PDB file of C-alpha atoms in Angstrom:
ATOM      1  CA  MET A  13      33.891  56.235 144.389  1.00 42.00           C
ATOM      2  CA  GLU A  14      31.441  56.857 147.198  1.00 41.00           C
ATOM      3  CA  HIS A  15      30.909  54.177 149.676  1.00 43.00           C
ATOM      4  CA  HIS A  16      27.323  52.864 149.727  1.00 49.00           C
ATOM      5  CA  GLY A  17      26.036  52.406 153.205  1.00 56.00           C
ATOM      6  CA  GLY A  18      24.019  49.297 154.646  1.00 68.00           C
ATOM      7  CA  VAL A  19      20.364  48.552 154.373  1.00 66.00           C
ATOM      8  CA  THR A  20      18.362  51.735 154.446  1.00 64.00           C
ATOM      9  CA  GLY A  21      14.846  50.468 155.003  1.00 76.00           C
ATOM     10  CA  LYS A  22      13.742  51.814 151.596  1.00 89.00           C
ATOM     11  CA  ASN A  23      12.216  49.432 149.124  1.00 91.00           C
ATOM     12  CA  ILE A  24      13.993  49.405 145.908  1.00 92.00           C
ATOM     13  CA  ILE A  25      12.365  46.306 144.202  1.00 96.00           C
ATOM     14  CA  SER A  26       8.752  45.422 144.866  1.00 96.00           C
ATOM     15  CA  LEU A  27       6.793  42.494 143.155  1.00 96.00           C
ATOM     16  CA  GLN A  28       3.161  42.866 143.651  1.00 96.00           C
ATOM     17  CA  ASN A  29       1.068  39.748 143.006  1.00 96.00           C
ATOM     18  CA  VAL A  30       3.200  38.817 140.092  1.00 96.00           C
ATOM     19  CA  SER A  31       2.280  35.887 137.948  1.00 95.00           C
ATOM     20  CA  LYS A  32       3.960  34.761 134.670  1.00 95.00           C
ATOM     21  CA  THR A  33       2.234  32.322 132.304  1.00 93.00           C
ATOM     22  CA  TYR A  34       3.640  31.106 129.012  1.00 89.00           C
ATOM     23  CA  ILE A  35       0.984  30.325 126.423  1.00 87.00           C
ATOM     24  CA  SER A  36       1.794  28.152 123.360  1.00 84.00           C
ATOM     25  CA  GLU A  37      -0.374  26.684 120.778  1.00 84.00           C
ATOM     26  CA  HIS A  38      -0.862  23.401 122.585  1.00 84.00           C
ATOM     27  CA  LYS A  39      -0.571  24.212 126.333  1.00 89.00           C
ATOM     28  CA  THR A  40      -0.529  26.849 129.087  1.00 89.00           C
ATOM     29  CA  ASN A  41       2.551  26.906 131.381  1.00 89.00           C
ATOM     30  CA  GLU A  42       2.269  28.853 134.647  1.00 90.00           C
ATOM     31  CA  VAL A  43       5.702  29.432 135.993  1.00 92.00           C
ATOM     32  CA  VAL A  44       5.274  31.998 138.663  1.00 93.00           C
ATOM     33  CA  ARG A  45       2.011  32.422 140.727  1.00 93.00           C
ATOM     34  CA  ASP A  46       1.027  35.365 142.731  1.00 95.00           C
ATOM     35  CA  VAL A  47       4.488  36.314 144.226  1.00 95.00           C
ATOM     36  CA  SER A  48       4.856  39.501 146.378  1.00 96.00           C
ATOM     37  CA  LEU A  49       8.343  40.599 147.543  1.00 96.00           C
ATOM     38  CA  ASP A  50       9.729  43.568 148.633  1.00 96.00           C
ATOM     39  CA  VAL A  51      13.649  44.041 148.554  1.00 96.00           C
ATOM     40  CA  GLN A  52      15.285  46.856 150.532  1.00 95.00           C
ATOM     41  CA  GLU A  53      18.084  49.315 149.256  1.00 93.00           C
ATOM     42  CA  ASN A  54      21.628  47.461 149.747  1.00 93.00           C
ATOM     43  CA  GLU A  55      19.905  44.361 150.762  1.00 95.00           C
ATOM     44  CA  PHE A  56      21.319  40.969 149.528  1.00 95.00           C
ATOM     45  CA  VAL A  57      18.426  38.638 148.833  1.00 96.00           C
ATOM     46  CA  VAL A  58      18.802  35.124 147.695  1.00 96.00           C
ATOM     47  CA  LEU A  59      16.142  33.342 145.527  1.00 95.00           C
ATOM     48  CA  PHE A  60      16.402  29.729 146.533  1.00 93.00           C
ATOM     49  CA  GLY A  61      14.655  26.624 145.262  1.00 84.00           C
ATOM     50  CA  PRO A  62      14.752  23.389 143.168  1.00 77.00           C
ATOM     51  CA  GLY A  63      16.235  23.517 139.626  1.00 75.00           C
ATOM     52  CA  GLN A  64      13.740  24.942 136.880  1.00 74.00           C
ATOM     53  CA  CYS A  65      11.524  26.402 139.494  1.00 73.00           C
ATOM     54  CA  GLY A  66      10.924  29.760 138.047  1.00 84.00           C
ATOM     55  CA  LYS A  67      13.874  31.620 139.733  1.00 87.00           C
ATOM     56  CA  THR A  68      15.223  32.666 136.327  1.00 88.00           C
ATOM     57  CA  THR A  69      11.932  33.949 135.235  1.00 91.00           C
ATOM     58  CA  MET A  70      11.841  36.101 138.236  1.00 93.00           C
ATOM     59  CA  ILE A  71      15.109  37.552 137.514  1.00 93.00           C
ATOM     60  CA  ASN A  72      14.052  38.301 134.040  1.00 93.00           C
ATOM     61  CA  LEU A  73      10.735  39.991 135.195  1.00 95.00           C
ATOM     62  CA  ILE A  74      12.844  42.283 137.541  1.00 95.00           C
ATOM     63  CA  ALA A  75      15.413  42.771 134.666  1.00 94.00           C
ATOM     64  CA  GLY A  76      12.407  43.790 132.312  1.00 94.00           C
ATOM     65  CA  LEU A  77      13.430  41.065 129.854  1.00 93.00           C
ATOM     66  CA  GLN A  78      10.012  39.560 130.408  1.00 93.00           C
ATOM     67  CA  LEU A  79       6.773  41.088 131.497  1.00 95.00           C
ATOM     68  CA  PRO A  80       4.361  39.638 134.085  1.00 96.00           C
ATOM     69  CA  THR A  81       1.044  38.230 133.011  1.00 95.00           C
ATOM     70  CA  GLU A  82      -0.516  39.648 136.043  1.00 96.00           C
ATOM     71  CA  GLY A  83       0.708  41.988 138.696  1.00 96.00           C
ATOM     72  CA  LYS A  84       3.484  44.603 138.760  1.00 97.00           C
ATOM     73  CA  VAL A  85       7.207  44.831 139.138  1.00 96.00           C
ATOM     74  CA  ILE A  86       8.471  48.173 140.691  1.00 95.00           C
ATOM     75  CA  VAL A  87      12.126  49.221 140.688  1.00 95.00           C
ATOM     76  CA  ASP A  88      12.980  52.485 142.509  1.00 93.00           C
ATOM     77  CA  GLY A  89       9.463  53.827 142.306  1.00 93.00           C
ATOM     78  CA  LYS A  90       8.982  53.069 138.536  1.00 95.00           C
ATOM     79  CA  GLU A  91       7.106  50.286 137.002  1.00 96.00           C
ATOM     80  CA  VAL A  92       9.343  47.987 134.888  1.00 95.00           C
ATOM     81  CA  THR A  93       8.327  47.833 131.306  1.00 95.00           C
ATOM     82  CA  ALA A  94      11.646  47.087 129.627  1.00 94.00           C
ATOM     83  CA  PRO A  95      15.401  46.336 130.536  1.00 91.00           C
ATOM     84  CA  GLY A  96      17.380  49.511 131.701  1.00 89.00           C
ATOM     85  CA  PRO A  97      20.985  50.440 132.981  1.00 86.00           C
ATOM     86  CA  ASP A  98      19.546  50.675 136.529  1.00 90.00           C
ATOM     87  CA  ARG A  99      19.611  47.027 136.606  1.00 92.00           C
ATOM     88  CA  GLY A 100      22.841  45.046 135.994  1.00 89.00           C
ATOM     89  CA  VAL A 101      22.505  41.312 135.219  1.00 88.00           C
ATOM     90  CA  VAL A 102      25.196  38.472 135.697  1.00 88.00           C
ATOM     91  CA  TYR A 103      24.348  35.127 134.304  1.00 84.00           C
ATOM     92  CA  GLN A 104      25.675  31.630 134.783  1.00 78.00           C
ATOM     93  CA  THR A 105      27.565  31.873 131.586  1.00 75.00           C
ATOM     94  CA  THR A 106      28.730  35.451 131.092  1.00 70.00           C
ATOM     95  CA  ALA A 107      28.321  36.622 127.640  1.00 81.00           C
ATOM     96  CA  LEU A 108      31.438  38.768 127.472  1.00 89.00           C
ATOM     97  CA  PHE A 109      32.360  40.370 124.054  1.00 91.00           C
ATOM     98  CA  PRO A 110      35.077  37.945 122.666  1.00 91.00           C
ATOM     99  CA  PHE A 111      36.654  40.698 120.616  1.00 94.00           C
ATOM    100  CA  CYS A 112      37.016  42.976 123.471  1.00 95.00           C
ATOM    101  CA  THR A 113      39.665  42.965 126.186  1.00 96.00           C
ATOM    102  CA  VAL A 114      38.751  42.966 129.890  1.00 95.00           C
ATOM    103  CA  MET A 115      39.176  46.610 129.823  1.00 96.00           C
ATOM    104  CA  GLY A 116      36.968  46.911 126.710  1.00 95.00           C
ATOM    105  CA  ASN A 117      34.255  44.780 128.121  1.00 95.00           C
ATOM    106  CA  VAL A 118      34.165  46.657 131.560  1.00 94.00           C
ATOM    107  CA  GLU A 119      34.239  50.128 130.027  1.00 94.00           C
ATOM    108  CA  PHE A 120      31.562  49.152 127.458  1.00 92.00           C
ATOM    109  CA  GLY A 121      28.548  50.489 129.451  1.00 87.00           C
ATOM    110  CA  PRO A 122      29.978  53.728 130.471  1.00 89.00           C
ATOM    111  CA  LYS A 123      31.183  54.227 126.984  1.00 90.00           C
ATOM    112  CA  SER A 124      27.807  53.703 125.315  1.00 88.00           C
ATOM    113  CA  GLN A 125      26.349  56.153 127.924  1.00 86.00           C
ATOM    114  CA  GLY A 126      28.705  58.783 126.493  1.00 90.00           C
ATOM    115  CA  MET A 127      31.265  59.015 129.324  1.00 90.00           C
ATOM    116  CA  LYS A 128      34.519  60.651 128.231  1.00 94.00           C
ATOM    117  CA  LYS A 129      37.483  58.233 127.820  1.00 93.00           C
ATOM    118  CA  GLU A 130      39.477  59.340 130.713  1.00 93.00           C
ATOM    119  CA  GLU A 131      36.661  59.157 133.078  1.00 94.00           C
ATOM    120  CA  ARG A 132      35.404  55.721 131.935  1.00 93.00           C
ATOM    121  CA  ARG A 133      38.861  54.308 131.977  1.00 95.00           C
ATOM    122  CA  LYS A 134      39.258  55.311 135.579  1.00 94.00           C
ATOM    123  CA  LYS A 135      35.862  53.943 136.482  1.00 92.00           C
ATOM    124  CA  ALA A 136      36.461  50.611 134.661  1.00 93.00           C
ATOM    125  CA  GLN A 137      40.076  50.324 136.318  1.00 95.00           C
ATOM    126  CA  TYR A 138      38.434  50.767 139.771  1.00 92.00           C
ATOM    127  CA  PHE A 139      36.103  47.776 139.346  1.00 90.00           C
ATOM    128  CA  ILE A 140      38.765  45.687 137.480  1.00 92.00           C
ATOM    129  CA  ASP A 141      40.920  46.248 140.594  1.00 91.00           C
ATOM    130  CA  LEU A 142      38.006  45.652 142.916  1.00 86.00           C
ATOM    131  CA  VAL A 143      37.149  42.176 141.395  1.00 86.00           C
ATOM    132  CA  GLY A 144      40.941  41.218 141.464  1.00 88.00           C
ATOM    133  CA  LEU A 145      41.819  41.330 137.739  1.00 92.00           C
ATOM    134  CA  THR A 146      44.658  44.079 137.917  1.00 94.00           C
ATOM    135  CA  GLY A 147      47.115  43.217 135.377  1.00 95.00           C
ATOM    136  CA  PHE A 148      44.573  41.577 133.038  1.00 95.00           C
ATOM    137  CA  GLU A 149      43.238  44.624 131.552  1.00 95.00           C
ATOM    138  CA  LYS A 150      44.527  43.635 127.937  1.00 96.00           C
ATOM    139  CA  SER A 151      43.597  40.089 128.028  1.00 95.00           C
ATOM    140  CA  PHE A 152      40.907  38.640 125.843  1.00 95.00           C
ATOM    141  CA  PRO A 153      38.073  36.584 127.491  1.00 93.00           C
ATOM    142  CA  ASN A 154      39.233  33.334 125.767  1.00 92.00           C
ATOM    143  CA  ARG A 155      42.457  33.603 127.702  1.00 92.00           C
ATOM    144  CA  LEU A 156      40.706  33.641 131.027  1.00 92.00           C
ATOM    145  CA  SER A 157      39.459  30.967 133.370  1.00 89.00           C
ATOM    146  CA  GLY A 158      35.724  30.423 134.068  1.00 85.00           C
ATOM    147  CA  GLY A 159      36.056  32.211 137.453  1.00 86.00           C
ATOM    148  CA  MET A 160      37.998  35.171 135.896  1.00 89.00           C
ATOM    149  CA  ARG A 161      35.357  35.509 133.116  1.00 90.00           C
ATOM    150  CA  GLN A 162      32.748  35.754 135.984  1.00 87.00           C
ATOM    151  CA  ARG A 163      34.728  38.552 137.660  1.00 88.00           C
ATOM    152  CA  VAL A 164      34.751  40.581 134.440  1.00 92.00           C
ATOM    153  CA  GLY A 165      30.963  39.979 134.217  1.00 89.00           C
ATOM    154  CA  ILE A 166      30.644  41.286 137.790  1.00 87.00           C
ATOM    155  CA  ALA A 167      32.961  44.309 137.116  1.00 90.00           C
ATOM    156  CA  ARG A 168      31.059  45.051 133.778  1.00 90.00           C
ATOM    157  CA  ALA A 169      27.730  44.894 135.551  1.00 88.00           C
ATOM    158  CA  TYR A 170      29.080  47.253 138.527  1.00 86.00           C
ATOM    159  CA  ALA A 171      30.572  49.730 135.934  1.00 89.00           C
ATOM    160  CA  ASN A 172      27.076  50.713 134.730  1.00 86.00           C
ATOM    161  CA  ASP A 173      26.385  51.972 138.236  1.00 85.00           C
ATOM    162  CA  PRO A 174      23.293  49.968 138.598  1.00 89.00           C
ATOM    163  CA  LYS A 175      20.862  50.344 141.536  1.00 90.00           C
ATOM    164  CA  VAL A 176      20.039  46.619 141.463  1.00 93.00           C
ATOM    165  CA  MET A 177      22.388  43.690 140.644  1.00 92.00           C
ATOM    166  CA  LEU A 178      20.598  40.597 139.443  1.00 94.00           C
ATOM    167  CA  MET A 179      22.724  37.441 139.465  1.00 92.00           C
ATOM    168  CA  ASP A 180      21.308  34.256 138.175  1.00 91.00           C
ATOM    169  CA  GLU A 181      23.412  31.321 139.511  1.00 90.00           C
ATOM    170  CA  PRO A 182      26.672  33.233 138.463  1.00 86.00           C
ATOM    171  CA  PHE A 183      28.915  30.418 139.990  1.00 86.00           C
ATOM    172  CA  GLY A 184      26.899  27.349 138.984  1.00 84.00           C
ATOM    173  CA  HIS A 185      29.210  26.197 136.267  1.00 82.00           C
ATOM    174  CA  LEU A 186      32.317  26.686 138.355  1.00 83.00           C
ATOM    175  CA  ASP A 187      34.175  23.783 140.208  1.00 85.00           C
ATOM    176  CA  ALA A 188      33.767  23.737 143.965  1.00 87.00           C
ATOM    177  CA  GLN A 189      37.237  25.472 144.845  1.00 87.00           C
ATOM    178  CA  THR A 190      36.626  28.301 142.382  1.00 85.00           C
ATOM    179  CA  ARG A 191      33.089  28.735 143.581  1.00 88.00           C
ATOM    180  CA  TYR A 192      34.033  28.960 147.090  1.00 90.00           C
ATOM    181  CA  MET A 193      36.679  31.735 146.121  1.00 87.00           C
ATOM    182  CA  MET A 194      34.002  33.625 144.106  1.00 86.00           C
ATOM    183  CA  GLU A 195      31.502  33.572 146.883  1.00 91.00           C
ATOM    184  CA  GLU A 196      34.105  35.036 149.121  1.00 89.00           C
ATOM    185  CA  GLU A 197      35.317  37.544 146.495  1.00 86.00           C
ATOM    186  CA  LEU A 198      31.681  38.467 145.753  1.00 87.00           C
ATOM    187  CA  GLU A 199      30.905  39.146 149.508  1.00 90.00           C
ATOM    188  CA  LYS A 200      34.011  41.246 149.898  1.00 87.00           C
ATOM    189  CA  ILE A 201      33.074  43.262 146.729  1.00 85.00           C
ATOM    190  CA  TRP A 202      29.387  43.728 147.817  1.00 89.00           C
ATOM    191  CA  GLU A 203      30.700  44.911 151.453  1.00 88.00           C
ATOM    192  CA  LYS A 204      32.813  47.572 149.615  1.00 86.00           C
ATOM    193  CA  GLU A 205      30.494  48.637 146.889  1.00 84.00           C
ATOM    194  CA  LYS A 206      26.976  48.016 148.473  1.00 87.00           C
ATOM    195  CA  ARG A 207      24.245  47.461 145.892  1.00 89.00           C
ATOM    196  CA  THR A 208      20.566  45.989 146.094  1.00 94.00           C
ATOM    197  CA  VAL A 209      21.258  42.298 145.023  1.00 94.00           C
ATOM    198  CA  VAL A 210      18.927  39.592 144.010  1.00 96.00           C
ATOM    199  CA  PHE A 211      21.031  36.359 143.642  1.00 95.00           C
ATOM    200  CA  VAL A 212      19.599  33.035 142.435  1.00 94.00           C
ATOM    201  CA  THR A 213      21.030  29.794 143.569  1.00 93.00           C
ATOM    202  CA  ASN A 214      20.108  26.119 144.318  1.00 89.00           C
ATOM    203  CA  ASN A 215      23.097  25.638 146.623  1.00 91.00           C
ATOM    204  CA  SER A 216      22.147  25.981 150.364  1.00 92.00           C
ATOM    205  CA  GLU A 217      25.630  26.669 151.550  1.00 93.00           C
ATOM    206  CA  GLU A 218      26.138  29.408 148.943  1.00 94.00           C
ATOM    207  CA  ALA A 219      22.748  30.893 150.138  1.00 95.00           C
ATOM    208  CA  VAL A 220      23.561  31.135 153.755  1.00 96.00           C
ATOM    209  CA  TYR A 221      27.053  32.452 152.979  1.00 96.00           C
ATOM    210  CA  LEU A 222      25.710  35.506 151.016  1.00 95.00           C
ATOM    211  CA  ALA A 223      22.349  36.306 151.942  1.00 96.00           C
ATOM    212  CA  ASP A 224      20.765  38.846 154.419  1.00 96.00           C
ATOM    213  CA  ARG A 225      17.456  37.145 153.542  1.00 96.00           C
ATOM    214  CA  ILE A 226      16.732  33.819 151.673  1.00 96.00           C
ATOM    215  CA  ILE A 227      13.399  33.560 149.937  1.00 95.00           C
ATOM    216  CA  ILE A 228      12.561  29.834 149.484  1.00 94.00           C
ATOM    217  CA  LEU A 229      10.430  29.006 146.451  1.00 91.00           C
ATOM    218  CA  THR A 230       8.297  26.124 145.637  1.00 88.00           C
ATOM    219  CA  ASN A 231       8.401  24.114 142.495  1.00 86.00           C
ATOM    220  CA  THR A 232       6.437  25.547 139.426  1.00 84.00           C
ATOM    221  CA  PRO A 233       4.229  27.357 139.617  1.00 89.00           C
ATOM    222  CA  THR A 234       6.512  29.172 141.866  1.00 90.00           C
ATOM    223  CA  HIS A 235       5.446  30.897 144.981  1.00 91.00           C
ATOM    224  CA  ILE A 236       7.075  31.903 148.033  1.00 93.00           C
ATOM    225  CA  LYS A 237       7.208  29.004 150.633  1.00 92.00           C
ATOM    226  CA  HIS A 238       9.124  30.529 153.385  1.00 93.00           C
ATOM    227  CA  GLU A 239      11.790  33.199 154.032  1.00 94.00           C
ATOM    228  CA  VAL A 240      14.802  32.858 156.452  1.00 95.00           C
ATOM    229  CA  ARG A 241      16.811  35.826 157.610  1.00 95.00           C
ATOM    230  CA  VAL A 242      20.538  35.216 157.994  1.00 95.00           C
ATOM    231  CA  ASP A 243      21.758  37.223 161.020  1.00 93.00           C
ATOM    232  CA  LEU A 244      25.158  36.102 161.160  1.00 94.00           C
ATOM    233  CA  PRO A 245      28.345  38.356 161.233  1.00 93.00           C
ATOM    234  CA  ARG A 246      30.312  38.679 157.886  1.00 91.00           C
ATOM    235  CA  PRO A 247      32.488  37.204 156.685  1.00 89.00           C
ATOM    236  CA  ARG A 248      30.738  33.915 157.543  1.00 93.00           C
ATOM    237  CA  GLN A 249      32.412  30.654 158.375  1.00 92.00           C
ATOM    238  CA  TYR A 250      30.969  27.607 156.555  1.00 91.00           C
ATOM    239  CA  SER A 251      31.670  25.367 159.528  1.00 92.00           C
ATOM    240  CA  ASP A 252      30.249  27.710 162.215  1.00 94.00           C
ATOM    241  CA  PRO A 253      27.482  25.721 164.032  1.00 96.00           C
ATOM    242  CA  GLU A 254      25.066  28.621 163.587  1.00 95.00           C
ATOM    243  CA  PHE A 255      25.672  28.600 159.715  1.00 96.00           C
ATOM    244  CA  LEU A 256      25.112  24.758 159.727  1.00 96.00           C
ATOM    245  CA  LYS A 257      21.920  25.142 161.698  1.00 96.00           C
ATOM    246  CA  ILE A 258      20.455  27.617 159.116  1.00 95.00           C
ATOM    247  CA  ARG A 259      21.598  25.544 156.268  1.00 94.00           C
ATOM    248  CA  ARG A 260      19.841  22.514 157.722  1.00 94.00           C
ATOM    249  CA  GLU A 261      16.632  24.481 158.290  1.00 93.00           C
ATOM    250  CA  ILE A 262      16.552  25.493 154.733  1.00 92.00           C
ATOM    251  CA  GLU A 263      17.132  22.025 153.360  1.00 89.00           C
ATOM    252  CA  GLU A 264      14.326  20.819 155.635  1.00 89.00           C
ATOM    253  CA  ILE A 265      11.844  23.407 154.310  1.00 87.00           C
ATOM    254  CA  CYS A 266      12.959  22.418 150.786  1.00 82.00           C
ATOM    255  CA  ASP A 267      12.479  18.730 151.493  1.00 76.00           C
ATOM    256  CA  ASP A 268       8.918  19.430 152.522  1.00 65.00           C
ATOM    257  CA  THR A 269       8.340  21.367 149.244  1.00 50.00           C
ATOM    258  CA  LEU A 270       9.459  18.518 146.824  1.00 46.00           C
TER     259      LEU A 270
END
């Protein structure tokens, strides 16, 4: 596998004056209002904001699972009109195929793209090893812990070789100890296999630990309230005074929002 370098200064994701409104018989619900955002290649961007503030809608718009009511979403120079293999998505509850082993789940994407067995096995094994699941290739999802299932989800998304990884509160359901472990693991994986990542969380500590840049969103209708660059060396220490200072800054900005 080639090693992907750092941030290149090239925009991979561009939201241009994006709004999303849901219209039902009785009411109009504006969820995202006039959001413009550029994400550079190999940048790790965190969308941070209160619960139910439209963060998931923004992920779905980049994924092409929903289309904007106004504005455009551009990924790698092309307007997004549908989902595609260039965008991998990892949700809070990972929908693994229960009837497939870990190997079966991870090699599913390359297999459906017609990759030959030997090549896709090798590729899947690389990502299974990368997420720390060596030895669990033949296990079925129902035999795995929540954290291990999320690792399979991450390996499966990476195995498709996406340009962009979209992660919607992937560790939100995990207990605190597992969550810390997964944040550290994800950071290591990202350092080794750089991708452009957009990661949603409402946990300020997680945001500061993972992000190059934190985009702070308002309550719905969501727009960008503020952005914070995190220029701390990696891996970061949760107890580092600089870390705590940025975390406080984010929480204060959010308190003003609510």
